[in-house]
XYZ file of C-alpha atoms in Angstrom:
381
model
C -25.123 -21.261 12.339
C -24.306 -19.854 15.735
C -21.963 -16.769 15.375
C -22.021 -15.872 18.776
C -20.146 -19.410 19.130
C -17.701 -18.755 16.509
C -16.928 -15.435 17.937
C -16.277 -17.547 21.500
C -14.325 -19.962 20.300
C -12.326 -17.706 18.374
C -9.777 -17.193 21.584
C -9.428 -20.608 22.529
C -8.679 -21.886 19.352
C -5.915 -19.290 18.753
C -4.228 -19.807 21.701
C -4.016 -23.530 20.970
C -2.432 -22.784 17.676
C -0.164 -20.516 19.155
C 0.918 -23.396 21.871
C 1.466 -25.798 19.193
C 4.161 -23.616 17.976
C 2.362 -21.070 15.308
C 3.563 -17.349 15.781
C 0.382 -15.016 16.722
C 0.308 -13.494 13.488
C 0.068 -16.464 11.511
C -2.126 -18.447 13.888
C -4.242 -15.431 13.494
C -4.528 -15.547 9.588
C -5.235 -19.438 9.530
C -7.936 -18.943 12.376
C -9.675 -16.652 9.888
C -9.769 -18.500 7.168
C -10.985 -21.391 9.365
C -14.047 -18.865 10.458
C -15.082 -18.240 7.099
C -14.906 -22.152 5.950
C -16.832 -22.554 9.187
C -19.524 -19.984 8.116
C -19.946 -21.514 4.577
C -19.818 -25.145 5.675
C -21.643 -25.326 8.777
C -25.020 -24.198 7.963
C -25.278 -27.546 6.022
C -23.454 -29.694 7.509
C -22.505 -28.694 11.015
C -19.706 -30.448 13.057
C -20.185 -32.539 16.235
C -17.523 -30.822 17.985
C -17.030 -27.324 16.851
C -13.793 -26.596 18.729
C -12.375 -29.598 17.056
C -13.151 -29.098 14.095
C -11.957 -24.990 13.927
C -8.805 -26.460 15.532
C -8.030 -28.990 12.737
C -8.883 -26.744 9.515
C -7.137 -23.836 11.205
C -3.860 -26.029 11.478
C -4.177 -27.370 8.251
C -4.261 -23.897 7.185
C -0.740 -23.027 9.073
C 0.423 -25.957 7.946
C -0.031 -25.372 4.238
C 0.847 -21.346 4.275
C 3.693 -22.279 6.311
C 5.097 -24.408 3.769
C 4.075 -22.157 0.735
C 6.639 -19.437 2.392
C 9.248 -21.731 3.015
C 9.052 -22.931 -0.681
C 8.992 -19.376 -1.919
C 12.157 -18.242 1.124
C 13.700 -21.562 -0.738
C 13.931 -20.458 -4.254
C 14.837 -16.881 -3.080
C 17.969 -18.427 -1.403
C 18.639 -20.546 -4.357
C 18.507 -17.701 -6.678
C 21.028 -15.752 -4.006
C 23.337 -18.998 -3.513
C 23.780 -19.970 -6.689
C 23.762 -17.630 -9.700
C 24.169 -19.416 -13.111
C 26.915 -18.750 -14.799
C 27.253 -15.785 -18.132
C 23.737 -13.612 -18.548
C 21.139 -13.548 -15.978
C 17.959 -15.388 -17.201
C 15.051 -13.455 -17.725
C 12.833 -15.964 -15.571
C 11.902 -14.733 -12.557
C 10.062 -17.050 -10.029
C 8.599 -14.894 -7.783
C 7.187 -12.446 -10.863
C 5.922 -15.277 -12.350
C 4.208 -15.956 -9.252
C 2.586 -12.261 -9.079
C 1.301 -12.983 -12.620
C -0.678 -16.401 -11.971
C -2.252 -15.238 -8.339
C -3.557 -12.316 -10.726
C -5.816 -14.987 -12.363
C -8.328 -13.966 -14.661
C -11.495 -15.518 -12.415
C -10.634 -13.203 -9.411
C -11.441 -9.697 -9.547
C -8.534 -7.247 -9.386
C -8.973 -6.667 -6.005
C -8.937 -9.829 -4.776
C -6.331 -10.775 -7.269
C -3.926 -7.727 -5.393
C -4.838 -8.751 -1.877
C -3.896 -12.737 -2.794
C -0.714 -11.898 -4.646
C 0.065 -9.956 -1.533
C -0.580 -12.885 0.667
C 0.581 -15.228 -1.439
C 3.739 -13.863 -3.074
C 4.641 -10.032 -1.441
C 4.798 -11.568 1.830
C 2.710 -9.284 3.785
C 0.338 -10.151 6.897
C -3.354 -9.726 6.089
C -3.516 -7.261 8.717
C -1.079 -4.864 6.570
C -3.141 -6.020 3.587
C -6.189 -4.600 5.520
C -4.272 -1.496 6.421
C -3.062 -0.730 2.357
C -7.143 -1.043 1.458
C -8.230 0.580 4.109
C -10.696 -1.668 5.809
C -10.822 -3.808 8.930
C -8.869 -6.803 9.209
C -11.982 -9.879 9.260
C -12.971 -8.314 5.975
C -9.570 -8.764 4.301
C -9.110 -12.126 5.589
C -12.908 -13.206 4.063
C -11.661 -11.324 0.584
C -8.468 -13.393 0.810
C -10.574 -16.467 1.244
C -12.588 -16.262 -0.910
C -9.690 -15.765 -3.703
C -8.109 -18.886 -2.085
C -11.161 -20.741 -2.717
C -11.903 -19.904 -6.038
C -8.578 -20.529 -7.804
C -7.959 -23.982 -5.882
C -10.007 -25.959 -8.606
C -8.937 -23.869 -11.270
C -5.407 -24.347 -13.503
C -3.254 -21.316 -13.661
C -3.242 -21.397 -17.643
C -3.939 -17.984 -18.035
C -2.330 -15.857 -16.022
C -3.644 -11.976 -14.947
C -3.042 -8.854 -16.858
C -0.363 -6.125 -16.173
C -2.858 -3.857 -14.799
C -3.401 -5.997 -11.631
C 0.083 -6.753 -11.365
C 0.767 -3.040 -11.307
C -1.562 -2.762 -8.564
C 0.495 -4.936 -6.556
C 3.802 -3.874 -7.146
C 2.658 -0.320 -6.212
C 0.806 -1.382 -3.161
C 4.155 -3.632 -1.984
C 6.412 -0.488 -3.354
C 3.982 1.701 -0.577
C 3.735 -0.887 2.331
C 7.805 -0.878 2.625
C 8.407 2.595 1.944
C 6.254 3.598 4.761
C 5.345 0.691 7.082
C 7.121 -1.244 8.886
C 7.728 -4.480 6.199
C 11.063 -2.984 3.821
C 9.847 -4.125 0.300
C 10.623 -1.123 -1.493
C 14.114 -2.573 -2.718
C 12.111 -5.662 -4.082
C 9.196 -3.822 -5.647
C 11.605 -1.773 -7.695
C 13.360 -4.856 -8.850
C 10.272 -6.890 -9.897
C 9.626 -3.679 -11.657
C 12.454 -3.472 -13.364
C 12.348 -7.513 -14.591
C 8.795 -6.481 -15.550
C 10.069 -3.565 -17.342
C 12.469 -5.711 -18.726
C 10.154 -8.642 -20.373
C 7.352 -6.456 -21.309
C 7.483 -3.304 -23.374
C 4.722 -0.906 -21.748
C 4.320 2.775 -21.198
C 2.859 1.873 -17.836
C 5.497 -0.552 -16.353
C 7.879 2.108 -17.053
C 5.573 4.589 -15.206
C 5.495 2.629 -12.272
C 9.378 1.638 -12.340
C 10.005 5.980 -12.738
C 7.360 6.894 -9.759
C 8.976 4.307 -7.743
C 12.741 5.589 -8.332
C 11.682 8.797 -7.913
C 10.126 8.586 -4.375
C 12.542 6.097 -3.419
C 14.992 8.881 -3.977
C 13.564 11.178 -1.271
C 13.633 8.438 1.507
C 16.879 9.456 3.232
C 15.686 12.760 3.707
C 11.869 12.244 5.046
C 12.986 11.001 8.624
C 14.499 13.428 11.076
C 17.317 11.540 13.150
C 14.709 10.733 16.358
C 12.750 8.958 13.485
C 9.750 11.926 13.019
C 8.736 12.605 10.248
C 9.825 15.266 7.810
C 7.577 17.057 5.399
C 8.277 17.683 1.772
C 8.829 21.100 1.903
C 10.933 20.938 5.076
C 13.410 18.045 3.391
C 17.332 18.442 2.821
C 17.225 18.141 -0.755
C 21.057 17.419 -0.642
C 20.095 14.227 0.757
C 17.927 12.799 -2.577
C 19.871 10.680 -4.408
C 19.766 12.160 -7.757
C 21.242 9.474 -9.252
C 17.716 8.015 -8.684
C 16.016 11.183 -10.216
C 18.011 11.380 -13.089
C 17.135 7.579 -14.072
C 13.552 7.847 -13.351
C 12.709 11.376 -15.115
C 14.794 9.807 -18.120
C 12.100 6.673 -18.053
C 9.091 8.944 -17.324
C 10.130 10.679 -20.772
C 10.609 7.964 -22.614
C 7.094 6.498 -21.746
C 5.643 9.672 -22.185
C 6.961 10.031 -25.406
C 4.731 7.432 -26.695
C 1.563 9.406 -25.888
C -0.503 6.083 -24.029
C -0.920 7.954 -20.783
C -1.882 5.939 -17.763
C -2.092 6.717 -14.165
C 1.309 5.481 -13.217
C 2.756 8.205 -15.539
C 0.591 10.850 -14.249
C 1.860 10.287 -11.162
C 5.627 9.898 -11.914
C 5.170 13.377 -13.601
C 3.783 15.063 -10.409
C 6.550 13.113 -8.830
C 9.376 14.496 -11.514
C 8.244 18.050 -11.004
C 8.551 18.065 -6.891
C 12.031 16.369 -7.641
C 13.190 18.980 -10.484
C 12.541 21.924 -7.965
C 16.063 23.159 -6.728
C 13.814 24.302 -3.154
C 10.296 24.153 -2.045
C 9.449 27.898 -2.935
C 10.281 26.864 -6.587
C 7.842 24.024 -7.362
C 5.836 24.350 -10.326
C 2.389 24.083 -8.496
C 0.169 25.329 -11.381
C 1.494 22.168 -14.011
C 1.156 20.156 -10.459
C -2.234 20.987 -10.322
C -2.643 20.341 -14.042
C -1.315 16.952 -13.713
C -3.687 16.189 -10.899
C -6.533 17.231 -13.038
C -5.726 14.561 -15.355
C -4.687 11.787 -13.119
C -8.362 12.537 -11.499
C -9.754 11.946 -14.955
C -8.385 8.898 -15.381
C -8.624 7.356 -11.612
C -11.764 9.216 -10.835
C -10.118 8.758 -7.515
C -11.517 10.978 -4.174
C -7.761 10.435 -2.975
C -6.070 11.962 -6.085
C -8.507 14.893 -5.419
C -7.801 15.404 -1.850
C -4.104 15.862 -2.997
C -5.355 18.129 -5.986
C -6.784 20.452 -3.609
C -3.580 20.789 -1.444
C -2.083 21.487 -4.933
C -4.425 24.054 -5.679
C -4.103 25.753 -2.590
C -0.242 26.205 -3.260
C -1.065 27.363 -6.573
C -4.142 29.457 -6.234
C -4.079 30.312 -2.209
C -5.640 28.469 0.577
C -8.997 29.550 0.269
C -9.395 28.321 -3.221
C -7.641 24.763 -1.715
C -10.076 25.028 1.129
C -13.275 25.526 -1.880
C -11.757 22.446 -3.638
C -11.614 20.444 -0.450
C -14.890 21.523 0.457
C -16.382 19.512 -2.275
C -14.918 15.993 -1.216
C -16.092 13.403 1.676
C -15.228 14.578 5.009
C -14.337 10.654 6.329
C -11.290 10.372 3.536
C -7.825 9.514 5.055
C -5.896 12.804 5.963
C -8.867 15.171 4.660
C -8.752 16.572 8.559
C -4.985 17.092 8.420
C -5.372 18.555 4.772
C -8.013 21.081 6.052
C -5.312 21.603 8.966
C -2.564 22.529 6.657
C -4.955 25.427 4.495
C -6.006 26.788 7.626
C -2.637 27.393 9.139
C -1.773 28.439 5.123
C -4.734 31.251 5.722
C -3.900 32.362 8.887
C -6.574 30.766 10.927
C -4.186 28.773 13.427
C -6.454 28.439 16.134
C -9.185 26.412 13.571
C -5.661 24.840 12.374
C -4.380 23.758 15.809
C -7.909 22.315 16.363
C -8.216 20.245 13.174
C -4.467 18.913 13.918
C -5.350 17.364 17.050
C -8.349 15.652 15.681
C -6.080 14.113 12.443
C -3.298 12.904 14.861
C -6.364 10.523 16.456
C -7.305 9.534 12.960
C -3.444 8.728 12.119
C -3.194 5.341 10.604
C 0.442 4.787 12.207
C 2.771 6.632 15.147
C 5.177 8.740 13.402
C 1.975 10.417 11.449
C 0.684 10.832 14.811
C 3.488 12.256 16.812
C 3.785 14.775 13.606
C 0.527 15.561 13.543
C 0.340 16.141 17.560
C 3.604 18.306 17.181
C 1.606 20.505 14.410
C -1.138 21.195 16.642
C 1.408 21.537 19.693
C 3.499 24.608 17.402
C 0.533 26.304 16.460
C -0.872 26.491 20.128
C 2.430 27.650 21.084
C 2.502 30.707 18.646
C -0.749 31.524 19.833
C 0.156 31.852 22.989
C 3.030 33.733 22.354
């Protein structure tokens, strides 16, 4: 099979979708999953006319995601229209959906990145963006998940632990992109929460309330960011905190400790500080060392060490950051922070210029440019 051909065609193709009425986002998704059918079918059985035949699956696959979201938009607005009378039921649609594209024959990451698709609404691009790798490959992963479940019956539907995944990864994508799902993650939560009695669920549903909490106070008016330790904490809604500690208790209570509740905890404690100055760093720290434990995660660790350098003084942060992969997200503007935090602002101003061109999105950037821009500034001074 010719790839430089399907890399050629690739234009043409999406601009006829787009002229046939498809938006460029979804004309976009369907010519991907065209490209990959192309590379598995071809090689056998190659088509007379290649442009044709990219055209017509590439519709067909606008065609049939375009009427999977209207189906889904239509029992959303059924649901809104017309509540049935006396107690809500405890059927859910769209949670029951969550729970079937986390089928048992995908693997948990293809499972997340399909429910996604499928049932959180988000683009594959923003997919691509929550995992951390380039767009094609989400699209083939996607795919592939398509393909396997479409001969398969959805008899046995996925475990919580995949679900989870999901609902955090929605939770994240609207409370800092540019897709608001944070509102819906936290009530699919809750109906989880609800239906099934877990330790977990409820240490998702507490780390959600208690960073949705915060989010009045993390943007400055002009829409930059605001750090943690700069927030108003008059602004949190403590309503919020007050539920989710009171969850994060109760699951911890029962002593089946999972990553969700390690991380509500870490959450809790940054929340139960009356300022900045009086955060408990060194049980911070501790609960990082067991959320690392049971993640194993190079991420958790990369927050551990900015933990430990609050606790224990930048140098030791800067030891425990020493130890971890240079390329992870925000490592540079980590390294930034504990040299600023040690004095060293000129190595700080340095390494904050060279994380705001790693920044996945524009308000990291512009705060991450206005770092290095401060620290030049007192230099100079």
């Amino acid at each position: 099979m010719n790839e430089v051909l399907l890399r050629s065609l690739t234009p043409s193709v999406l601009g006829i979708l787009v002229r046939r009425g498809a938006d460029f986002a979804a004309a976009e998704d369907a010519v991907q999953d065209a490209l990959v059918e192309a590379v598995r079918v071809w090689p056998a059985n190659p088509p007379r006319d290649p442009k044709g035949w990219l055209v017509t699956v590439a519709w067909r696959r606008f065609l049939d995601a375009t009427r999977a979201d209207a189906a889904r938009r239509r029992r959303e607005d059924l649901i809104d229209e017309e509540p049935a009378p006396g107690p809500a039921s405890a059927v859910d649609d769209t949670l029951q959906l969550y729970f079937l594209c986390a089928h048992p024959s995908l693997t948990p990451s293809s499972a997340v990145a399909l429910t996604l698709r499928a049932a959180g609404g988000l683009t594959t691009r923003q997919i691509a963006q929550a995992y951390l790798v380039p767009e094609a490959t989400m699209a083939q992963r996607i795919s592939r998940a398509k393909r396997t479940v479409s001969g398969v019956r959805f008899d046995r539907p996925g475990d919580v632990a995949t679900v989870l995944r999901v609902l955090y990864l929605v939770f994240n994508e609207g409370y800092s992109g540019d897709v608001d799902l944070a509102t819906e993650a936290i009530r699919l939560t809750r109906r989880l929460a609800a239906a099934i009695d877990h330790p977990e669920v409820a240490g998702l549903l507490a780390l959600m309330l208690l960073h949705h909490a915060r989010r009045a106070a993390r943007t400055a008016p002009d829409g930059s960011l605001v750090p943690l330790a700069e927030q108003d904490r008059r602004r949190w809604d403590t309503e919020s905190i007050a539920e989710g500690i009171g969850i994060l208790q109760a699951a911890l209570s029962r002593d089946r400790l999972g990553e969700f509740q390690a991380q509500a905890a870490i959450a809790a404690l940054h929340a139960d500080a009356p300022t900045a100055e009086e955060t408990d760093w060194v049980q911070i720290v501790e609960w990082y060392d067991e959320l690392a434990r049971l993640t194993d995660s190079p991420v958790v660790r990369l927050n551990r060490a900015v933990a430990v350098g609050e606790a224990d003084g930048p140098r030791t942060g800067l030891a425990a950051l020493a130890e971890l992969d240079g390329s992870l997200p925000r490592h540079t503007a980590v390294a930034a922070y504990l040299h600023e935090r040690d004095g060293d602002l000129a190595t700080a101003a340095r390494l904050f210029a060279e994380a705001a061109h790693k920044a996945p999105n524009l308000a990291e950037r512009d705060h991450l440019t206005r770092q290095a821009a401060r620290l030049n500034d007192r230099r100079r001074t």
